[in-house]
Short mmCIF file of C-alpha atoms and ligand atoms in Angstrom, two decimals:
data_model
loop_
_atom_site.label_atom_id
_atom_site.label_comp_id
_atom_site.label_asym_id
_atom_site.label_seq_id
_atom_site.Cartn_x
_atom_site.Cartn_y
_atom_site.Cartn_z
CA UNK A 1 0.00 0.00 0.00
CA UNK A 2 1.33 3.30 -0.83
CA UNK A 3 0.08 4.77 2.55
CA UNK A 4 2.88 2.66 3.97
CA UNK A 5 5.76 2.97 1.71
CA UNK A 6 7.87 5.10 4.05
CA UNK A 7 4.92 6.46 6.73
CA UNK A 8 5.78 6.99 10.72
CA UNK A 9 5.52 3.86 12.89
CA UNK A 10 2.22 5.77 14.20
CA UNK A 11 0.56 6.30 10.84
CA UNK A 12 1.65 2.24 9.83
CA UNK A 13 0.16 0.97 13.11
CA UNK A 14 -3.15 2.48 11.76
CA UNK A 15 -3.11 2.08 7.93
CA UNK A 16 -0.49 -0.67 7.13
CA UNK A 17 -2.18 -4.52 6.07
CA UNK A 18 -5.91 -2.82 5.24
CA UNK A 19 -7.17 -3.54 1.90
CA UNK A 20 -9.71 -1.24 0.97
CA UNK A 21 -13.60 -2.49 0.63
CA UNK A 22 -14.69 -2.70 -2.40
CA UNK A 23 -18.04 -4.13 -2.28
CA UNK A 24 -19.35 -1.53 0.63
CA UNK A 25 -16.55 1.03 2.02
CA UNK A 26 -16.26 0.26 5.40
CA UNK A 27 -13.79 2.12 7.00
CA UNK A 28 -12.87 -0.98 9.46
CA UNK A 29 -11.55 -4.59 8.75
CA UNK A 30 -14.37 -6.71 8.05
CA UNK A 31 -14.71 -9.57 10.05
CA UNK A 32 -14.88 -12.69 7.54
CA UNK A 33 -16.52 -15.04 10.06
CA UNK A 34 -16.32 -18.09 7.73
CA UNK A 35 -14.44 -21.49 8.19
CA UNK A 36 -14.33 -22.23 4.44
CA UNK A 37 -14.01 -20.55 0.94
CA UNK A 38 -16.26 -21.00 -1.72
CA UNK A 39 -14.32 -22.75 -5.01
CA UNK A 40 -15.53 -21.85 -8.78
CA UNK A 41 -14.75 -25.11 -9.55
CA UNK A 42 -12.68 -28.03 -9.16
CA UNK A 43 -9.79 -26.75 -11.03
CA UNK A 44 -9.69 -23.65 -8.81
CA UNK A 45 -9.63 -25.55 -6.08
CA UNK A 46 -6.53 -27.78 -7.27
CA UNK A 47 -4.72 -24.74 -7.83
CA UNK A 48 -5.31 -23.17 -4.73
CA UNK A 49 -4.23 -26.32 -3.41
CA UNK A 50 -1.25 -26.51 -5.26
CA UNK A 51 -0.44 -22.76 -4.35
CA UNK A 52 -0.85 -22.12 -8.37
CA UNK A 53 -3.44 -19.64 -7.53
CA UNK A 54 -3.72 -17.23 -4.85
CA UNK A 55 -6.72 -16.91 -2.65
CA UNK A 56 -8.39 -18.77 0.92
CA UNK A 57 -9.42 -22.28 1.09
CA UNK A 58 -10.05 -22.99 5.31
CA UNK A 59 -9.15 -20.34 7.61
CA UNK A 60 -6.95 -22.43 9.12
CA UNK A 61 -4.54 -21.90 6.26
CA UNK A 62 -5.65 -18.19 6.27
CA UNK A 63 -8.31 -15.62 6.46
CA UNK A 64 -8.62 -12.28 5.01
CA UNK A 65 -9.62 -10.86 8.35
CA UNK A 66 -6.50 -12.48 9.89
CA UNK A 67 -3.86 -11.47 6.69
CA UNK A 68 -4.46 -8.03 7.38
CA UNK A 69 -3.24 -8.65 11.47
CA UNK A 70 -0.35 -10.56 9.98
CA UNK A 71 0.86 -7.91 7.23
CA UNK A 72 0.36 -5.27 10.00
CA UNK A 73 2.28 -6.66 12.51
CA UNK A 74 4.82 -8.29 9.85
CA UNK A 75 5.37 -4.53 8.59
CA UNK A 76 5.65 -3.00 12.47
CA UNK A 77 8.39 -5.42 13.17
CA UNK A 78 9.94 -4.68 10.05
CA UNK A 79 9.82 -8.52 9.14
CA UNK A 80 8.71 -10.22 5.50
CA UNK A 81 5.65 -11.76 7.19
CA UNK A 82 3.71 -12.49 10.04
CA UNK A 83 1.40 -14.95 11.23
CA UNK A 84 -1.59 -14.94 13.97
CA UNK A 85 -2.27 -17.40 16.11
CA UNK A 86 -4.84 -18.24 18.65
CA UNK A 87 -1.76 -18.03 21.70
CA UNK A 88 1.32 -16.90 22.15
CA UNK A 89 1.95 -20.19 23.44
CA UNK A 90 0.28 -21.09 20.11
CA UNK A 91 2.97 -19.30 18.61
CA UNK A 92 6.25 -20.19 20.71
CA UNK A 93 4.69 -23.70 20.36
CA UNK A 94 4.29 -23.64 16.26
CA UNK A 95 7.76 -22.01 15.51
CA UNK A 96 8.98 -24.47 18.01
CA UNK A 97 7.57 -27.16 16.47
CA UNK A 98 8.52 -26.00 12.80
CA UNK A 99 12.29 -25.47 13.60
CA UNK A 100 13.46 -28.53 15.83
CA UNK A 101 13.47 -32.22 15.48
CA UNK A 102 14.50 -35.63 18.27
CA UNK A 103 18.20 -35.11 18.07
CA UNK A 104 18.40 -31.30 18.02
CA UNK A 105 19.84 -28.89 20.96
CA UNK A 106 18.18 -25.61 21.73
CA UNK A 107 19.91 -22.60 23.68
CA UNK A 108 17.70 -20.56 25.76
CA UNK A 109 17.77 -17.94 28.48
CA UNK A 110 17.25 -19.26 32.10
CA UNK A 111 14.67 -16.15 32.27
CA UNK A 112 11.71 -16.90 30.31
CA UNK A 113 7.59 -16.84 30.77
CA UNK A 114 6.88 -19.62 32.51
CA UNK A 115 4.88 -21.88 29.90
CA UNK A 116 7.59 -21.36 27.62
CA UNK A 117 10.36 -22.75 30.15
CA UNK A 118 7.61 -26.32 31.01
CA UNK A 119 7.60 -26.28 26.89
CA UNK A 120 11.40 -26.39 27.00
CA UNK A 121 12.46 -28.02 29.75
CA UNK A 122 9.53 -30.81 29.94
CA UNK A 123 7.69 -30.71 26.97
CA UNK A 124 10.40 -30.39 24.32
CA UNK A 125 12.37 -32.90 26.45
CA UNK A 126 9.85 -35.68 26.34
CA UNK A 127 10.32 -35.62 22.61
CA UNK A 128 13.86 -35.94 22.15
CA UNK A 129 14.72 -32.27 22.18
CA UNK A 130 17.59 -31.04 24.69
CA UNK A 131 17.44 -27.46 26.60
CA UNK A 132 20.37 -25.45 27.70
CA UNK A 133 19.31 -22.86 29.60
CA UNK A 134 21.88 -20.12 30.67
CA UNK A 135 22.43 -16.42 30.95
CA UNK A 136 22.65 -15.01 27.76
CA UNK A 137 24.22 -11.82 29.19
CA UNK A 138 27.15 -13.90 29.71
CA UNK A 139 28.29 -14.12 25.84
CA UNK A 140 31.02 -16.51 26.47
CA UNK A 141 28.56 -19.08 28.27
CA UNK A 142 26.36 -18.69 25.19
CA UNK A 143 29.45 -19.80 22.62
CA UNK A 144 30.39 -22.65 25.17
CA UNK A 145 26.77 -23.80 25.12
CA UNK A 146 26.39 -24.16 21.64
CA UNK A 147 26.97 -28.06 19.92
CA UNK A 148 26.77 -29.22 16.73
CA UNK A 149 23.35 -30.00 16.70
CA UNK A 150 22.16 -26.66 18.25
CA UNK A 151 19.01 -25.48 16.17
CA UNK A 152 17.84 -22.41 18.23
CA UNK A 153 19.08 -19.64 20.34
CA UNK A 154 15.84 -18.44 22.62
CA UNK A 155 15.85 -15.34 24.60
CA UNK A 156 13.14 -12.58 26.18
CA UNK A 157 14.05 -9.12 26.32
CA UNK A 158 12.78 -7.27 28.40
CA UNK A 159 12.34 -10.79 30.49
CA UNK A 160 9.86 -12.56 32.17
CA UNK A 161 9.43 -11.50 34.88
CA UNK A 162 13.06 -10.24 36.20
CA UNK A 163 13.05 -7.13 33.00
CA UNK A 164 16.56 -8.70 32.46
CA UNK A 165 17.81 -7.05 29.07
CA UNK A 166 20.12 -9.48 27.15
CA UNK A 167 22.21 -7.54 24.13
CA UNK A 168 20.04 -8.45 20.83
CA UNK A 169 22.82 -7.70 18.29
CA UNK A 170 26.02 -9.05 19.98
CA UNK A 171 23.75 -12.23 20.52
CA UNK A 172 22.72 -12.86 17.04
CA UNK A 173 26.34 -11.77 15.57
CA UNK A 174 27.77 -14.41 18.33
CA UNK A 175 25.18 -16.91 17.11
CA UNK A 176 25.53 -16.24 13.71
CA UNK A 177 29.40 -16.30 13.34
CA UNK A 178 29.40 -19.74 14.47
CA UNK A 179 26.95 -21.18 12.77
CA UNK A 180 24.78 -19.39 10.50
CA UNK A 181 21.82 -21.69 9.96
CA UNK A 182 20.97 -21.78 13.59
CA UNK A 183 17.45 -20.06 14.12
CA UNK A 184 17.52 -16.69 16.54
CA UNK A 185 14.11 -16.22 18.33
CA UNK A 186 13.03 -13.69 20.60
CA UNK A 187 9.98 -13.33 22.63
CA UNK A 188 9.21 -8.95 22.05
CA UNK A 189 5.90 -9.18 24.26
CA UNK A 190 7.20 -7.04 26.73
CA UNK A 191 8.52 -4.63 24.28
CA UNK A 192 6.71 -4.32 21.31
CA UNK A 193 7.85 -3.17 17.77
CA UNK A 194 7.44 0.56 19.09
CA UNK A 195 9.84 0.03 21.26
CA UNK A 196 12.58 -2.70 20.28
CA UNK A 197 12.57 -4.20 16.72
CA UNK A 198 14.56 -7.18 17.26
CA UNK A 199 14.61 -8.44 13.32
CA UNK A 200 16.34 -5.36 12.36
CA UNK A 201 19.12 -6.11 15.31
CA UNK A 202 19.97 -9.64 13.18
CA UNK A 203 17.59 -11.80 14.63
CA UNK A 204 15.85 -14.45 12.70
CA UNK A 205 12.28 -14.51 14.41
CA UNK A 206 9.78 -12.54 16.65
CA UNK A 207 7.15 -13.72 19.02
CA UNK A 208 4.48 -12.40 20.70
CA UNK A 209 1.75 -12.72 22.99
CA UNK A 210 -0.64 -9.92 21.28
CA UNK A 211 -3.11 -11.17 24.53
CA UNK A 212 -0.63 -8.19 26.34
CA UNK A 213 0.46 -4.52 24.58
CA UNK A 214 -0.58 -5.44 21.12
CA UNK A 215 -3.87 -6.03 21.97
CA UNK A 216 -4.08 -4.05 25.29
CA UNK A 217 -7.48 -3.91 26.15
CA UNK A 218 -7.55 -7.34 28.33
CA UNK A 219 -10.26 -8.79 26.37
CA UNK A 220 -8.39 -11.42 23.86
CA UNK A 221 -5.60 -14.71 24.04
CA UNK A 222 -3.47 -14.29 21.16
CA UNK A 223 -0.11 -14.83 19.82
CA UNK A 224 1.79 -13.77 16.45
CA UNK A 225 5.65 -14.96 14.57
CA UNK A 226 7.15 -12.80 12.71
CA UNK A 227 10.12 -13.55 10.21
CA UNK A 228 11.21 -14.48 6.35
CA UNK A 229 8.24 -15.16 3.91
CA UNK A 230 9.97 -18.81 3.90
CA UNK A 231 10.08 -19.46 7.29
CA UNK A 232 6.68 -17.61 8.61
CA UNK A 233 5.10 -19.51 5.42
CA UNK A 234 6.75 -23.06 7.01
CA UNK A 235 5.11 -22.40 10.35
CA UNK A 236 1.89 -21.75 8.87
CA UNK A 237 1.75 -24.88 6.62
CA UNK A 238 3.65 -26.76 9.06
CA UNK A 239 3.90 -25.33 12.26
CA UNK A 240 0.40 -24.35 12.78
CA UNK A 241 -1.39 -25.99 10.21
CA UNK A 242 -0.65 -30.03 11.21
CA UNK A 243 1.16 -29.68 14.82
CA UNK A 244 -0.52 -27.28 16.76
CA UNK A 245 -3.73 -26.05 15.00
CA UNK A 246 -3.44 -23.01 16.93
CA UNK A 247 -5.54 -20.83 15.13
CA UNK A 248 -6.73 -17.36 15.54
CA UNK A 249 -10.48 -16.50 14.81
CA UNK A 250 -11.31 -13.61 13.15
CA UNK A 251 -13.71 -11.66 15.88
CA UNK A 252 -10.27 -11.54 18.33
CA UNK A 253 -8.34 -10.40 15.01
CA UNK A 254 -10.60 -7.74 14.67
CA UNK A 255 -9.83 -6.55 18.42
CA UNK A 256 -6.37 -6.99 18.11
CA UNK A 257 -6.50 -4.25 14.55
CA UNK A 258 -8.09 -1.95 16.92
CA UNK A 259 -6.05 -2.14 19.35
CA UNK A 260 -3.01 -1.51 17.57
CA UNK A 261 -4.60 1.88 16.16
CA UNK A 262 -3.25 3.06 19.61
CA UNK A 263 0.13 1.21 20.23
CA UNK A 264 1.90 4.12 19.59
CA UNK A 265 0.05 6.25 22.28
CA UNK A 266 -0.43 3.65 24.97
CA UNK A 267 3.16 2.32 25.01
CA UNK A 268 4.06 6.53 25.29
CA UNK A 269 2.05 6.72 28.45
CA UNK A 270 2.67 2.82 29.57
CA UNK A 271 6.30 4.38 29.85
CA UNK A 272 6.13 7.75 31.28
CA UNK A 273 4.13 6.09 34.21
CA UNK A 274 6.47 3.25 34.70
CA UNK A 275 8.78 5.69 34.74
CA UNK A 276 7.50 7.77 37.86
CA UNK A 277 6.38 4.45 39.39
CA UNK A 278 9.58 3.30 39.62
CA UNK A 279 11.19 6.25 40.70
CA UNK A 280 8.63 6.16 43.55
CA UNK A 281 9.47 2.46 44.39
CA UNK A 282 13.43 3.19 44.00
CA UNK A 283 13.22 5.72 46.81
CA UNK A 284 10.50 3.50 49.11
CA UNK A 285 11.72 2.66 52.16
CA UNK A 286 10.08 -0.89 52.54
CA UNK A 287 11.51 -1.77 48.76
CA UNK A 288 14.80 -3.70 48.66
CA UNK A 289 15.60 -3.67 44.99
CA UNK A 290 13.39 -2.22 41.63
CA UNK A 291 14.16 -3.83 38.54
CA UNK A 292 13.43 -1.68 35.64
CA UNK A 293 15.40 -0.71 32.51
CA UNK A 294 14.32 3.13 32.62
CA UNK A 295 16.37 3.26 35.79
CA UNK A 296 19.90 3.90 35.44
CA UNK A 297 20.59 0.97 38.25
CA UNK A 298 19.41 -1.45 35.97
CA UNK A 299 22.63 -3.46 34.82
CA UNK A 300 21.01 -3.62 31.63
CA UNK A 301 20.19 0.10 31.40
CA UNK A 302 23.27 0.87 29.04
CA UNK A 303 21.78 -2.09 26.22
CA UNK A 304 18.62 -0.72 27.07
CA UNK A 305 19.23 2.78 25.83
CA UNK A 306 20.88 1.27 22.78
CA UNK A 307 18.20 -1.33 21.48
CA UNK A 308 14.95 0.20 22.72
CA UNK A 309 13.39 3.79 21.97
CA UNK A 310 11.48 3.50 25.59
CA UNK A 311 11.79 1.30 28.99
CA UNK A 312 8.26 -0.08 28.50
CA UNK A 313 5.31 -0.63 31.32
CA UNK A 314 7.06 -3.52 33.41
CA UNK A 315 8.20 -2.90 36.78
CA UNK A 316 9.37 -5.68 39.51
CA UNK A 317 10.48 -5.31 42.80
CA UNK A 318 11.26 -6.89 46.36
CA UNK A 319 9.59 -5.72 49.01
CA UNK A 320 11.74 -5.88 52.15
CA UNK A 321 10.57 -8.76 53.88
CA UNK A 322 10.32 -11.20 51.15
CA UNK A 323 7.63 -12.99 50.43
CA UNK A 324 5.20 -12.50 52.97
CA UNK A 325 6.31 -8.68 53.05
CA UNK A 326 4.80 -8.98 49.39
CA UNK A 327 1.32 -10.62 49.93
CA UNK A 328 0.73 -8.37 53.01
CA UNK A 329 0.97 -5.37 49.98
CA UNK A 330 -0.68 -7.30 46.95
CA UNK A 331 -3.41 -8.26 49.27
CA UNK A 332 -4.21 -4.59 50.25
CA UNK A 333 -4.13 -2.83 47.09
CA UNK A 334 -7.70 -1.02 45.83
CA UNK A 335 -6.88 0.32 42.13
CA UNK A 336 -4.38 -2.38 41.00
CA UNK A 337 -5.99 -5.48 40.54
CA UNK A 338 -4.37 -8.94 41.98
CA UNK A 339 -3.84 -10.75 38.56
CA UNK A 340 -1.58 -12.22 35.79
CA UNK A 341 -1.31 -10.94 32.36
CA UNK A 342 -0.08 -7.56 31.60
CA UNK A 343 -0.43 -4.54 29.12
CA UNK A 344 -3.63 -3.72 29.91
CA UNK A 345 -5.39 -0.63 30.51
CA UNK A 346 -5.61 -1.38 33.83
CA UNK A 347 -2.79 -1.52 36.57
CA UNK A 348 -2.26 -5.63 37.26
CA UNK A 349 0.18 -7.12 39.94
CA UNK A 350 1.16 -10.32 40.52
CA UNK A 351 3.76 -12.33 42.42
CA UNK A 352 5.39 -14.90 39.89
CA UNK A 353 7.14 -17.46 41.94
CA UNK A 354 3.08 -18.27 43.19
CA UNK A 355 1.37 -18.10 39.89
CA UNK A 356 3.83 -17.28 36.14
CA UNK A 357 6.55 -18.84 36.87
CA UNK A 358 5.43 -21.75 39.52
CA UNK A 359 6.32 -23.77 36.68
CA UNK A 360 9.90 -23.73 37.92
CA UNK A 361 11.02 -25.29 40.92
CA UNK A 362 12.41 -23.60 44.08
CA UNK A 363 16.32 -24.56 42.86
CA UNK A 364 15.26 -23.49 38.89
CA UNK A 365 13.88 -20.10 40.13
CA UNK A 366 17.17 -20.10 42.32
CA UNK A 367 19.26 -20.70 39.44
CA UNK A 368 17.57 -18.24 37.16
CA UNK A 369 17.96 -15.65 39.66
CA UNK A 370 14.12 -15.05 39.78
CA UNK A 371 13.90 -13.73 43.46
CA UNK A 372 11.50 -15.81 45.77
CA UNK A 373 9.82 -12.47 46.88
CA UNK A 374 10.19 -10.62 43.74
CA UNK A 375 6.36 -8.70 42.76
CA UNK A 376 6.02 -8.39 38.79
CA UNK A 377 3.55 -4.91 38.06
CA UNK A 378 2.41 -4.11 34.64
CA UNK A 379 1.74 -0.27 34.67
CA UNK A 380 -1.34 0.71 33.05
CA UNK A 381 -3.13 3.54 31.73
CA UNK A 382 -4.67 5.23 34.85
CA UNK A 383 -3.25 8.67 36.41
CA UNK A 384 0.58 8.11 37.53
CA UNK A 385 -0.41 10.04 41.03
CA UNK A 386 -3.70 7.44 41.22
CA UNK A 387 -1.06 4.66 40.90
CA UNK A 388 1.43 5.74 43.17
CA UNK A 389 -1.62 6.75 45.70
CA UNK A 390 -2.74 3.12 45.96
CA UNK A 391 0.76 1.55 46.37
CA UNK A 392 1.35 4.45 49.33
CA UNK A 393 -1.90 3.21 50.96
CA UNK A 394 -0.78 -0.82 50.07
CA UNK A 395 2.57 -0.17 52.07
CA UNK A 396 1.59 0.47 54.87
CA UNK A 397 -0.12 -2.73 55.40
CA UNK A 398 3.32 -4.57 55.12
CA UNK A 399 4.59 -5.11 58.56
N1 LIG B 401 5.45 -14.76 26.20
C1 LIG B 401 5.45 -13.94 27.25
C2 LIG B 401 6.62 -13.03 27.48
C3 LIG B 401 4.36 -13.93 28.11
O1 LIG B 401 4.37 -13.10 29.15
C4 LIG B 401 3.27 -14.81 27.87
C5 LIG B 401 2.09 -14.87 28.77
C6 LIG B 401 3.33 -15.67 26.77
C7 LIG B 401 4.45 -15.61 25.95
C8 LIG B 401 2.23 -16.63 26.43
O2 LIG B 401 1.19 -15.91 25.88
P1 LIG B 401 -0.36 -16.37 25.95
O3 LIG B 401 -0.40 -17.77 25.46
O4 LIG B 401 -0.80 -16.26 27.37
O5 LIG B 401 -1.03 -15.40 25.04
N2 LIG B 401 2.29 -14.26 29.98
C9 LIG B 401 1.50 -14.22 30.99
C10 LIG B 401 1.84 -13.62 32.21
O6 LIG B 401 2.92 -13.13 32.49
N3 LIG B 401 0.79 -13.66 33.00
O7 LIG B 401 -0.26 -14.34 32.43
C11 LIG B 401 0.13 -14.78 31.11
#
């Protein structure tokens, strides 16, 4: 579309992926609530089949509503494609799936979402695929754990849920230079492509959960890959289409165009909030340590500033006291709501040893350096003052 060619991230968040209507002129994305496509005849059918002709057969294999998510989000990330799914575990799982075999080695990042490290470590595992999971800030750890038969190199960034920022170029140039056909896939939930556009950096793939900032209304599950035409087009005939069948429907697709109208704005104010929240926890007297990369404390503050335009919404901390020091404030709070998920409108808290990451084990979250006690906040739209307010009134429950 001309409208994209060379438009502001802003103006492509809005415009880019829409095909015009031709039969009535909505304004919107139609929502092509259909599982199947209508054939001429049987010969249009074989071609389609045969990829001889373009056009939809099953929205499993695609959906107009869908295609216009993908090219969106494909052209945000400044990737070939995109695809939707009906996860982000849909997704993680699908371009899992399409890249590794038994016999192959993965290298991930001890700090990951929590699903994603039980789909590594004892998923994965059970079907002859071998995790190493270490600390990807440490680039010489990375080269040692790299074999022969290493397929993948997995990291977050901004991570799950410590905000630990691993260098995205000096990873995939590491990667890369030793062997260039092994897959580099990043998990960009917690950034977004306003804020960090990790394909651009040398990294081979993108995934999301749109459920969070893409969407960011709190009303839809959803995932999306982003990457080559050749590889995205793999995961969707392969990946998605016979192993995990993790398909999007339209209606949440629909949402999800909507919501990105407003990326742009709401990852603005999701920052300059975080930003005064965690200024205000820095200098709390009950708070032992904030972990967030707008603060200059933040060991990866320096990578930060380099490979992101903006610290995003995430904010974790340790109260003093530990654990229980933390439950006394989550279970007193009025405006932030006690709840997983993040990148919502609304201000959610959570403690992730308990609930996102009580997939690892005491020792794993040890090992990780995931703090026992740590609290995980995703800043949301409300008034910075309202925010602060409610934590001020939360403290001094903790005893
Ligand atoms: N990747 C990251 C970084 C995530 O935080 C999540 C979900 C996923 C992938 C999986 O996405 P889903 O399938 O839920 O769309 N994170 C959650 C969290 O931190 N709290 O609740 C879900």
């Amino acid at each position: 579309m001309k409208k994209d060619a060379k438009a502001g991230f802003a103006t492509r968040a809005i415009h880019a992926g829409m095909r015009k209507d031709t039969v009535y002129g909505a304004l919107t994305a139609p929502i092509y609530q259909t599982s199947t496509f209508i054939f001429k005849d049987c010969e249009q059918g074989a071609r389609r089949f045969t990829c001889q002709e373009e056009g939809f057969i099953y929205s499993r294999l695609g959906n107009p509503t869908l295609m216009m998510l993908e090219d969106k989000i494909a052209n945000l990330e400044g990737a070939e494609a995109g695809l939707c799914f009906s996860s982000g575990m849909g997704a993680i799982s699908s371009v899992f799936w399409t890249i590794l075999k038994a016999g192959d080695h993965v290298v991930a990042d001890s700090v990951l979402y929590g699903c994603t490290f039980a789909l590594l470590s004892h998923g994965l595992a059970r079907y002859g695929v071998e995790t190493t999971f270490v600390d990807t800030r440490d680039l010489a750890a990375l080269k040692k754990a790299i074999k022969p038969n290493t397929k993948m190199v997995y990291v977050e960034t901004p991570a799950n849920p410590t905000l630990k920022i691993v260098d995205l170029d000096a990873i995939a140039k590491l990667v890369k230079g030793v062997n260039k056909d092994i897959m580099c896939v990043v998990d960009n939930t917690f950034a977004t492509p306003y804020l960090q556009r990790p394909i651009e950096l040398g990294f081979d793939v993108t995934v999301h959960s749109t459920t969070k900032y893409i969407n960011g209304h709190g009303d839809v599950i959803a995932g999306a890959a982003c990457g080559k035409l050749d590889f995205i087009t793999q995961v969707r005939l392969f990946g998605q289409k016979d192993m995990t069948g993790s398909v999007l429907g339209p209606q949440e697709a629909f949402l999800i165009l909507r919501g990105l109208k407003t990326l742009q704005i709401r990852m603005e104010r999701h920052c300059a909030t975080a930003m005064e929240v965690a200024a205000y926890l820095d200098k709390h007297p009950k708070v032992e340590k904030v972990h967030f990369p707008g603060l200059k404390t933040h060991d990866g503050y320096e990578i930060a500033q380099k490979q992101m335009s903006g610290p995003g919404g995430m904010i974790s901390f340790e109260v003093k006291g530990g654990r229980k020091a933390g439950a006394q404030l989550l279970d007193n709070l009025e405006l932030c709501s006690l709840a997983v998920s993040l990148g919502d409108a609304e201000t959610l808290i959570e403690h992730p040893a308990s609930m996102t990451h009580s997939t690892y084990t005491a020792e794993e979250l040890k090992e990780a350096g995931i703090p026992e006690g740590l609290v995980r906040f995703s800043v949301g739209l409300e008034d910075a003052a309202d925010i602060i307010a409610d934590l001020e009134q939360g403290f001094t429950h903790v005893k």
